[in-house]
CSV table of C-alpha atoms in Angstrom, one decimal:
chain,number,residue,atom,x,y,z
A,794,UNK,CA,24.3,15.4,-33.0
A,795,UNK,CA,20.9,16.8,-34.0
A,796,UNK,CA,18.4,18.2,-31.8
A,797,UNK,CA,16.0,15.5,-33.4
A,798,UNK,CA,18.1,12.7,-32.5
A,799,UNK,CA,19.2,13.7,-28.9
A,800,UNK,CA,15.1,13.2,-28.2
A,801,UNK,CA,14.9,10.4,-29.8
A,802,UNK,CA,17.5,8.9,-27.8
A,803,UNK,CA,16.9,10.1,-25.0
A,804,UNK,CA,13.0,10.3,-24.9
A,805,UNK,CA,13.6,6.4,-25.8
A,806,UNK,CA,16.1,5.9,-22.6
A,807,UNK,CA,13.9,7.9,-20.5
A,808,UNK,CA,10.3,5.9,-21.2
A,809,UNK,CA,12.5,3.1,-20.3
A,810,UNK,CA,13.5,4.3,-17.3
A,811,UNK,CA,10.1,4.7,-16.3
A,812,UNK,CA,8.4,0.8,-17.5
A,813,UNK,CA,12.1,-0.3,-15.4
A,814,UNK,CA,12.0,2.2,-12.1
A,815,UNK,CA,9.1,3.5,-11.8
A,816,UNK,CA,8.7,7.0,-10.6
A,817,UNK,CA,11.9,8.7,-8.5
A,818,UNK,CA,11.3,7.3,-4.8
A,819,UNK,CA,13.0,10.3,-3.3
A,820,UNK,CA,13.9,13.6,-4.5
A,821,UNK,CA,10.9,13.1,-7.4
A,822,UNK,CA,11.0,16.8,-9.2
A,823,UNK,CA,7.8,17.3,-9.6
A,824,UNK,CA,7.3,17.2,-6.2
A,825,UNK,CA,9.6,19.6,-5.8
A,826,UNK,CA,8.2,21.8,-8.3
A,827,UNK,CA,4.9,21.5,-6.1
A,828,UNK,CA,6.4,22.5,-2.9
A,829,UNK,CA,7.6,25.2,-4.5
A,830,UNK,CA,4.8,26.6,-6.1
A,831,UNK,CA,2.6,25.9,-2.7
A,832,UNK,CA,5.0,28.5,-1.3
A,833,UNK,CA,4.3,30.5,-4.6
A,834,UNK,CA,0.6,30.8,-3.6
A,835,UNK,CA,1.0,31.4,-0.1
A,836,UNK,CA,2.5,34.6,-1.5
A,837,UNK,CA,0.1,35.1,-4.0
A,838,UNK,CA,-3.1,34.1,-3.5
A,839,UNK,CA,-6.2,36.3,-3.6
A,840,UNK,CA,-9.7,35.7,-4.7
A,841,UNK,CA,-8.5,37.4,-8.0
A,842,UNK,CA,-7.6,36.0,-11.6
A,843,UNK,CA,-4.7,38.3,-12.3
A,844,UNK,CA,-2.9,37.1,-9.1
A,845,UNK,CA,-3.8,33.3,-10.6
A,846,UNK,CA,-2.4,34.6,-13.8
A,847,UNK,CA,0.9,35.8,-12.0
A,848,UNK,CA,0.9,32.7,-9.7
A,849,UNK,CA,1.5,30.5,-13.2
A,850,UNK,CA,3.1,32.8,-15.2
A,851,UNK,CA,6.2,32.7,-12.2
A,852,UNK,CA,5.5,29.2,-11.7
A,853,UNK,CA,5.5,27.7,-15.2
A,854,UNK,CA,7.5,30.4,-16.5
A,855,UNK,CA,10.5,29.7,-13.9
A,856,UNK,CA,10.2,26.2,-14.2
A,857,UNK,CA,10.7,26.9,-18.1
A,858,UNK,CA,13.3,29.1,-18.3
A,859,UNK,CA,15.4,27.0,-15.8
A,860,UNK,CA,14.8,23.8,-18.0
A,861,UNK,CA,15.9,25.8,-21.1
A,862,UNK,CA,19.0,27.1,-19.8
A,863,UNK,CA,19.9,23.8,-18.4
A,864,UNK,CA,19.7,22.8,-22.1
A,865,UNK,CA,21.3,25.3,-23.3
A,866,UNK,CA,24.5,24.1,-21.0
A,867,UNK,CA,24.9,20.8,-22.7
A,868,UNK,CA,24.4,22.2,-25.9
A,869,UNK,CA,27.4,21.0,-28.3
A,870,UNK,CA,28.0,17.5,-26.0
A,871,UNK,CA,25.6,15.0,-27.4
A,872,UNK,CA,26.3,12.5,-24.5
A,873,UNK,CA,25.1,15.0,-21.8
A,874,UNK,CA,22.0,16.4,-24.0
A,875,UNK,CA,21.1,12.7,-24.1
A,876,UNK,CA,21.1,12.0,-20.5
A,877,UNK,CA,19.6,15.6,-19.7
A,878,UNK,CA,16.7,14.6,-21.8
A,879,UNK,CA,16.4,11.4,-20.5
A,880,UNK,CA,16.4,12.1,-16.7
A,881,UNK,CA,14.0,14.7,-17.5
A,882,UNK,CA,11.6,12.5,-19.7
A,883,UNK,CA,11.9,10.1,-16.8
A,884,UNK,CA,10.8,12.6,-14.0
A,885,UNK,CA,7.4,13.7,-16.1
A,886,UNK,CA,6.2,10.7,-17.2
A,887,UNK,CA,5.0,8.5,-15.0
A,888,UNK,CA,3.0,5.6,-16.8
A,889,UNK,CA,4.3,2.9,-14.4
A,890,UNK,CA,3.0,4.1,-11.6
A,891,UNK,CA,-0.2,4.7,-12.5
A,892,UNK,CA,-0.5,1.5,-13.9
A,893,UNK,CA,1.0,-0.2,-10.1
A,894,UNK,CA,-1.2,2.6,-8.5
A,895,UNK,CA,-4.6,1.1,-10.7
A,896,UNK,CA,-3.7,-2.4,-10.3
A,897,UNK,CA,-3.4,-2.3,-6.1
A,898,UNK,CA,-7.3,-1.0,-6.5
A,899,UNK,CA,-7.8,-3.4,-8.9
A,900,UNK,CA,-6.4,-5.9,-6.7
A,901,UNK,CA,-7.9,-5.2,-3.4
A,902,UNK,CA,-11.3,-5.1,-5.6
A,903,UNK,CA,-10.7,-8.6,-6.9
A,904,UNK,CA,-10.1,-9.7,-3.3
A,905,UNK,CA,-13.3,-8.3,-2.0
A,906,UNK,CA,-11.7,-5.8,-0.1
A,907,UNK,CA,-13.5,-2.6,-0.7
A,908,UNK,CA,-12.1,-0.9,2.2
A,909,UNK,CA,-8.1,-1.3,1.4
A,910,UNK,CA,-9.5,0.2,-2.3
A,911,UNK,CA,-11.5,2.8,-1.0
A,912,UNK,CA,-8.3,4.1,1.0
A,913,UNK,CA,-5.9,3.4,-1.7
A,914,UNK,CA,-8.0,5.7,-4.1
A,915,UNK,CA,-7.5,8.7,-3.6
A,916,UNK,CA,-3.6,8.0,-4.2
A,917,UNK,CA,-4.9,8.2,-8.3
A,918,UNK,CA,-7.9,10.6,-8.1
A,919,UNK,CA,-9.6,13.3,-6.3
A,920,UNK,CA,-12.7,11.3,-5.9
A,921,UNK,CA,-14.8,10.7,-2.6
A,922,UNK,CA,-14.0,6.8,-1.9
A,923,UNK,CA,-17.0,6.7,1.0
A,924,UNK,CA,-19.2,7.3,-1.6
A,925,UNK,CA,-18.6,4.6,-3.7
A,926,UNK,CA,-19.2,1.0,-4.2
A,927,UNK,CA,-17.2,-1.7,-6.0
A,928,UNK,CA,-18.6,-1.0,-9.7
A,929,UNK,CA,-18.0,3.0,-8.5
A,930,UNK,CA,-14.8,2.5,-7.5
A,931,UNK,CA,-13.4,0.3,-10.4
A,932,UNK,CA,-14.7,3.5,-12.8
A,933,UNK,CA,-13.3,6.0,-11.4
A,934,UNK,CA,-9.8,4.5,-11.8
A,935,UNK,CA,-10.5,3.4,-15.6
A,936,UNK,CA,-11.5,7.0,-16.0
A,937,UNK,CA,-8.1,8.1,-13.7
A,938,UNK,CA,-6.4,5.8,-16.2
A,939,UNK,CA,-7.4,7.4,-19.3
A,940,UNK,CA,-7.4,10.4,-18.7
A,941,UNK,CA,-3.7,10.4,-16.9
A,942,UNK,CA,-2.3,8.1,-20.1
A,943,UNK,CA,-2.7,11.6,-22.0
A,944,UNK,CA,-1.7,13.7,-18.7
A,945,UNK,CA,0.9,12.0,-17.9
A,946,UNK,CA,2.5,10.4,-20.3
A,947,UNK,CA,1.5,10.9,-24.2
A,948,UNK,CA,1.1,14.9,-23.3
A,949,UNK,CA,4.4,15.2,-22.0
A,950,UNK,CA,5.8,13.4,-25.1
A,951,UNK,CA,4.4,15.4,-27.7
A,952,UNK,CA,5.6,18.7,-25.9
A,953,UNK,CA,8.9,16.9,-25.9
A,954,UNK,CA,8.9,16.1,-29.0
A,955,UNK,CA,8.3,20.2,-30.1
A,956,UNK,CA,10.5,21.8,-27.0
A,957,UNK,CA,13.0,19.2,-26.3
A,958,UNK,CA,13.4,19.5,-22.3
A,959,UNK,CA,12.2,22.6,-22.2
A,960,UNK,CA,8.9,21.2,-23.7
A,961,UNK,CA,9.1,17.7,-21.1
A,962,UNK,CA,9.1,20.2,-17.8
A,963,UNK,CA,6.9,23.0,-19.3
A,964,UNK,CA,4.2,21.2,-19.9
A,965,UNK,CA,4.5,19.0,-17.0
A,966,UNK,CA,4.7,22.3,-14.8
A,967,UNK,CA,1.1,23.5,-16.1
A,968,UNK,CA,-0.7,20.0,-16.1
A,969,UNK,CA,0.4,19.7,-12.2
A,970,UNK,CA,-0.6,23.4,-11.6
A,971,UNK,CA,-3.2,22.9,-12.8
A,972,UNK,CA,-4.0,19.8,-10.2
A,973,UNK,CA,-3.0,22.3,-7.8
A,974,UNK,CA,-5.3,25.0,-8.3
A,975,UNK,CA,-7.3,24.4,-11.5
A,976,UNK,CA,-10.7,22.6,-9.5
A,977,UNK,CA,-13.0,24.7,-9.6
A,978,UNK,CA,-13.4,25.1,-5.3
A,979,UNK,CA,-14.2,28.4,-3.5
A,980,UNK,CA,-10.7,28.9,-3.0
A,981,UNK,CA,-9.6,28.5,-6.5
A,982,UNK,CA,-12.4,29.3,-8.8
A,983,UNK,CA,-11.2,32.3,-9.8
A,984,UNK,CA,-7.1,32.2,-8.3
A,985,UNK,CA,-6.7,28.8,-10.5
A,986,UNK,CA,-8.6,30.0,-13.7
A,987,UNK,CA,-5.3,30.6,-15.4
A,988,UNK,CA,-3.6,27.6,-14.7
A,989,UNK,CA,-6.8,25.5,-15.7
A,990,UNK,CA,-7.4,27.6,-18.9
A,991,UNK,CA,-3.3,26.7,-19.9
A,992,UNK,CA,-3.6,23.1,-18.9
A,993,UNK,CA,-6.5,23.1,-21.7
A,994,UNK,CA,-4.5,24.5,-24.2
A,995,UNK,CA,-1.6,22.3,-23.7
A,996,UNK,CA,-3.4,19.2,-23.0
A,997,UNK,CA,-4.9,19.7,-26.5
A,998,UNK,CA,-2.3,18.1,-28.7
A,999,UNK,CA,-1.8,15.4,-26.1
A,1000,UNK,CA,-5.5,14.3,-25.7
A,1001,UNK,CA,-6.8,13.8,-29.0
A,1002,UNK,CA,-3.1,11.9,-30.0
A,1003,UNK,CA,-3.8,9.5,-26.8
A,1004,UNK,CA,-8.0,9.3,-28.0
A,1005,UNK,CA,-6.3,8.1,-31.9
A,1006,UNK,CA,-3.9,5.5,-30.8
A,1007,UNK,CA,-7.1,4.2,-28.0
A,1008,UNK,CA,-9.0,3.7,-31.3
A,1009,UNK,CA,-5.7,1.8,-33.0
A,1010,UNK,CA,-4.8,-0.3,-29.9
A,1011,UNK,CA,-8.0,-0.6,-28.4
A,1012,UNK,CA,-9.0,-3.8,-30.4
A,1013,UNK,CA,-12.6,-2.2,-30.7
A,1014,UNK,CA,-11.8,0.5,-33.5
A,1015,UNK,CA,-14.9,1.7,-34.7
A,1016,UNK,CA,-17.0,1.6,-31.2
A,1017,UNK,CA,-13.7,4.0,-30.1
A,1018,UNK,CA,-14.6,6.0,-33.0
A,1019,UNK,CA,-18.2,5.9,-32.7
A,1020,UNK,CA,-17.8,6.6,-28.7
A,1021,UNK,CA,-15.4,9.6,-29.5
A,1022,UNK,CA,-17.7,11.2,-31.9
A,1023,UNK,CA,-20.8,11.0,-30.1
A,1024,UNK,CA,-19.7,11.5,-26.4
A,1025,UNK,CA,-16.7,13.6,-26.2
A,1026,UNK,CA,-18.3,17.2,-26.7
A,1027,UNK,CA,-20.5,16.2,-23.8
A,1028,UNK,CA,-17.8,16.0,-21.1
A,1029,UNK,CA,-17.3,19.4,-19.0
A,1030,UNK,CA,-13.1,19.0,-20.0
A,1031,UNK,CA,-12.1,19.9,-23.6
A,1032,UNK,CA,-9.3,17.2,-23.3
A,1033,UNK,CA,-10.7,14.7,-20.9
A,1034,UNK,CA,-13.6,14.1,-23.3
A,1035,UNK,CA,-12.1,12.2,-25.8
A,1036,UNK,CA,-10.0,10.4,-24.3
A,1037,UNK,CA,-12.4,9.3,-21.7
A,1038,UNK,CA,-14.8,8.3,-24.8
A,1039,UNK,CA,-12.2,6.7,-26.9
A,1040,UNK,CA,-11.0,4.2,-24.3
A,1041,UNK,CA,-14.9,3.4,-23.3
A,1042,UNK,CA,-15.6,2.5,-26.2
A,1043,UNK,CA,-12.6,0.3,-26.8
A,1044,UNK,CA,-13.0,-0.8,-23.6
A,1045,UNK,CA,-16.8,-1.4,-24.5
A,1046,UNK,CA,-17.6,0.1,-20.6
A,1047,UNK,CA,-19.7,3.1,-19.8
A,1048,UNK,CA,-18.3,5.9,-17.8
A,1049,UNK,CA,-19.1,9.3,-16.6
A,1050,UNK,CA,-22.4,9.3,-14.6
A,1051,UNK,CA,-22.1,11.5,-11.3
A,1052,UNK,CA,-19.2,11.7,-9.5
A,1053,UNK,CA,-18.4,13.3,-5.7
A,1054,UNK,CA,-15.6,15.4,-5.2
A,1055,UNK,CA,-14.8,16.5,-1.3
A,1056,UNK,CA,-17.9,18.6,-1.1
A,1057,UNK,CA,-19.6,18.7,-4.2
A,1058,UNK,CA,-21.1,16.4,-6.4
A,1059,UNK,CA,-21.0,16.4,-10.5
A,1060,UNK,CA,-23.5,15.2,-13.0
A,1061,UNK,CA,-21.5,14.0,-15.8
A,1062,UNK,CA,-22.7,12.4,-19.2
A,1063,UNK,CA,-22.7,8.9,-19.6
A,1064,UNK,CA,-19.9,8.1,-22.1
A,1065,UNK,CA,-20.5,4.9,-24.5
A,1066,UNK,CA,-24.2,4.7,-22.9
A,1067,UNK,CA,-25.8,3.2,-25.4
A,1068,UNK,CA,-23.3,0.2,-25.9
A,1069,UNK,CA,-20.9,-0.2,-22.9
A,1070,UNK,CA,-21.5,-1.9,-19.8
A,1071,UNK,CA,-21.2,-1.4,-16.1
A,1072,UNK,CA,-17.3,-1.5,-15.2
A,1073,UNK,CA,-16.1,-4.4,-13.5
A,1074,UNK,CA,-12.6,-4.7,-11.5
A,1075,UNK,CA,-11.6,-7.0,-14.2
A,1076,UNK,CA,-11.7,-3.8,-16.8
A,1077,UNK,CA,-8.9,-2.1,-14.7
A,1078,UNK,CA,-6.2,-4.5,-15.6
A,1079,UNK,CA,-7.9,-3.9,-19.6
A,1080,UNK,CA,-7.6,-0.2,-19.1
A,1081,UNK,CA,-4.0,-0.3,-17.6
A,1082,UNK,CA,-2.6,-2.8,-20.8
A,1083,UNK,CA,-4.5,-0.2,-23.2
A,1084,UNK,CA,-2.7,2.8,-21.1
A,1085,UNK,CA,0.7,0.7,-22.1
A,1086,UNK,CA,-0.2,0.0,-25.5
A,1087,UNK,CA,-0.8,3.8,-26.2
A,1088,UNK,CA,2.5,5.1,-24.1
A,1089,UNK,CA,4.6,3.0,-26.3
A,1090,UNK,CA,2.5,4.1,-29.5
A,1091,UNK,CA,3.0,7.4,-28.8
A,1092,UNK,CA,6.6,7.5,-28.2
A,1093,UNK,CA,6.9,5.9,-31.5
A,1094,UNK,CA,4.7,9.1,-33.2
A,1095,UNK,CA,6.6,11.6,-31.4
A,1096,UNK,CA,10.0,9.9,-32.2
A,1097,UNK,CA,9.3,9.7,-35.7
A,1098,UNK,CA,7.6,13.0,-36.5
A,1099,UNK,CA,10.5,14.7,-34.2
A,1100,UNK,CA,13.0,12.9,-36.5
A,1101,UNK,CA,11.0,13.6,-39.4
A,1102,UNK,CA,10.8,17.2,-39.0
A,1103,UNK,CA,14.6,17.3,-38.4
A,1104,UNK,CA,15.4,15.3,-41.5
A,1105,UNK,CA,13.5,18.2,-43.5
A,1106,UNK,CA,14.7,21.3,-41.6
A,1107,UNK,CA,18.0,19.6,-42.6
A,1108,UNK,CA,17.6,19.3,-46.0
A,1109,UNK,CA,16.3,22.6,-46.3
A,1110,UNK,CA,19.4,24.0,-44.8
A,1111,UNK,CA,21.2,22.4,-47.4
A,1112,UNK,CA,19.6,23.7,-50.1
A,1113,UNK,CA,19.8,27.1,-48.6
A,1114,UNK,CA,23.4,26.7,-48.3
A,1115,UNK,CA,23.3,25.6,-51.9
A,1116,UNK,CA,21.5,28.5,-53.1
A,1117,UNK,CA,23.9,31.1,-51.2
A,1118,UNK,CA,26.6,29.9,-53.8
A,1119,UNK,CA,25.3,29.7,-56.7
């Protein structure tokens, strides 16, 4: 079977998985992945960049390397590559959760219990939940939202969809590295640089694919557009930005503003200022069916261009065949 089609499959069985089960209640690899690279920087760490640089190289690299040989051992039994690639597409995405994880807030917001959300928020988002009200609250986990759809689910896809498992656990290994050590703290500013600069990089491809299909399954295309073109150079995050803009403007919400973080407090830009609203705990539910809308979009792009490229390297070996005869 070709490489195309074993990620179809099995990209397909694993994004299942995931709207079905959820995240992995026990054993979940990425947490394993992040005990072991905690004992990685206990190792490591200095206030220095080239010991951050080392810190993800082994990190990211390892986790890598031991995805592609664990490939490379089902290689040649379709049925294995399949499930390989569908437990593994399983472990890094993890839309369903974050959609349970926004709706408990939402929940608690709609029951007028702003204390069971405050302590349920930081389970989606570094934010400081004594610092915020009701309206605070409810956009800070629209903003989670957004910006984890590309994080953790469309991102993870696309690198799929160009690495194959390898791809799925690579770029998973560098998005939670950099939630690790990529803030920009005393203690990491300078050890996490690395990570942070290669979550930017690979986040890329990811963010601006999950900003498009916001625009197409938003319902409010051209405020998406106009909200994405306007706002998203003004957010601190290269990635963040537009997605963040995109779904306030389908959304027709405003968010940014200034935002505490244990310790420090951020002045952001107000995205989708100048036509968005306040958000309300009604616009988490909205966010959460937008965040679906766009996982299952993007499987269907990543699918299809992976099958599509396949389809054409194939033909072209073909004709290269043909050629070598003549």
């Amino acid at each position: 079977m070709r490489a195309d089609r074993i990620f179809a499959y099995g990209a397909t069985a694993g994004m299942v998985a995931d709207a079905l089960l959820g995240d992995p209640r026990r054993g979940h690899p990425v947490a394993g992945f992040g005990r072991a690279a905690a004992r990685v920087e206990s190792l490591l760490w200095r206030d220095d960049r080239g010991r951050g640089a080392l810190h993800t190289l082994v990190c990211a690299g390892g986790a890598v390397g031991a995805a592609a040989l664990t490939a490379r051992a089902v290689r040649g039994r379709p049925a294995l590559a399949v499930a390989l690639t569908a437990a593994t597409a399983w472990s890094v995405v993890g839309g369903t959760s974050l959609g349970r994880e926004a709706r408990a807030i939402g929940g608690a917001l709609a029951a007028g219990d702003l204390e069971v959300a405050r302590e349920r928020l930081p389970h989606l988002c570094g934010r400081d939940p004594h610092s915020l009200d009701g309206p605070g609250i409810a956009r800070a986990v629209v903003e989670s939202v957004a910006e984890n759809t590309s994080d953790a689910v469309v991102g993870a896809l696309v690198w799929g969809a160009i690495g194959g498992v390898p791809g799925l656990v690579g770029f998973r290994a560098v998005n939670t590295l950099d939630a690790m050590v990529g803030h920009k703290s005393p203690r990491y500013r300078r050890y996490g640089w690395a990570s942070a600069r290669l979550d930017d990089v690979a986040g890329w491809p990811g963010a601006r694919l999950t900003a498009a299909l916001a625009v197409v399954g938003g319902g409010r295309p051209s405020e998406a557009v106009r909200a994405w073109k306007a706002d998203a150079h003004r957010h601190p995050s290269p990635n963040a930005g537009p997605v963040e803009a995109a779904f306030a403007g389908a959304l027709g919400v405003r968010l940014g503003g200034t935002l505490a973080y244990a310790g420090r407090v951020e002045h952001r830009p107000v995205l989708n200022g100048a036509a968005g609203r306040e958000v309300r705990g009604a616009d988490i539910e909205r966010a959460v069916r937008l965040s679906r809308r766009v996982g299952a979009l993007a499987l269907g792009v990543c699918v299809a261009g992976r099958l599509a490229a396949g389809h054409l390297a194939a033909r072209r070996s073909v004709a290269g065949r043909k050629r070598g005869r003549a």
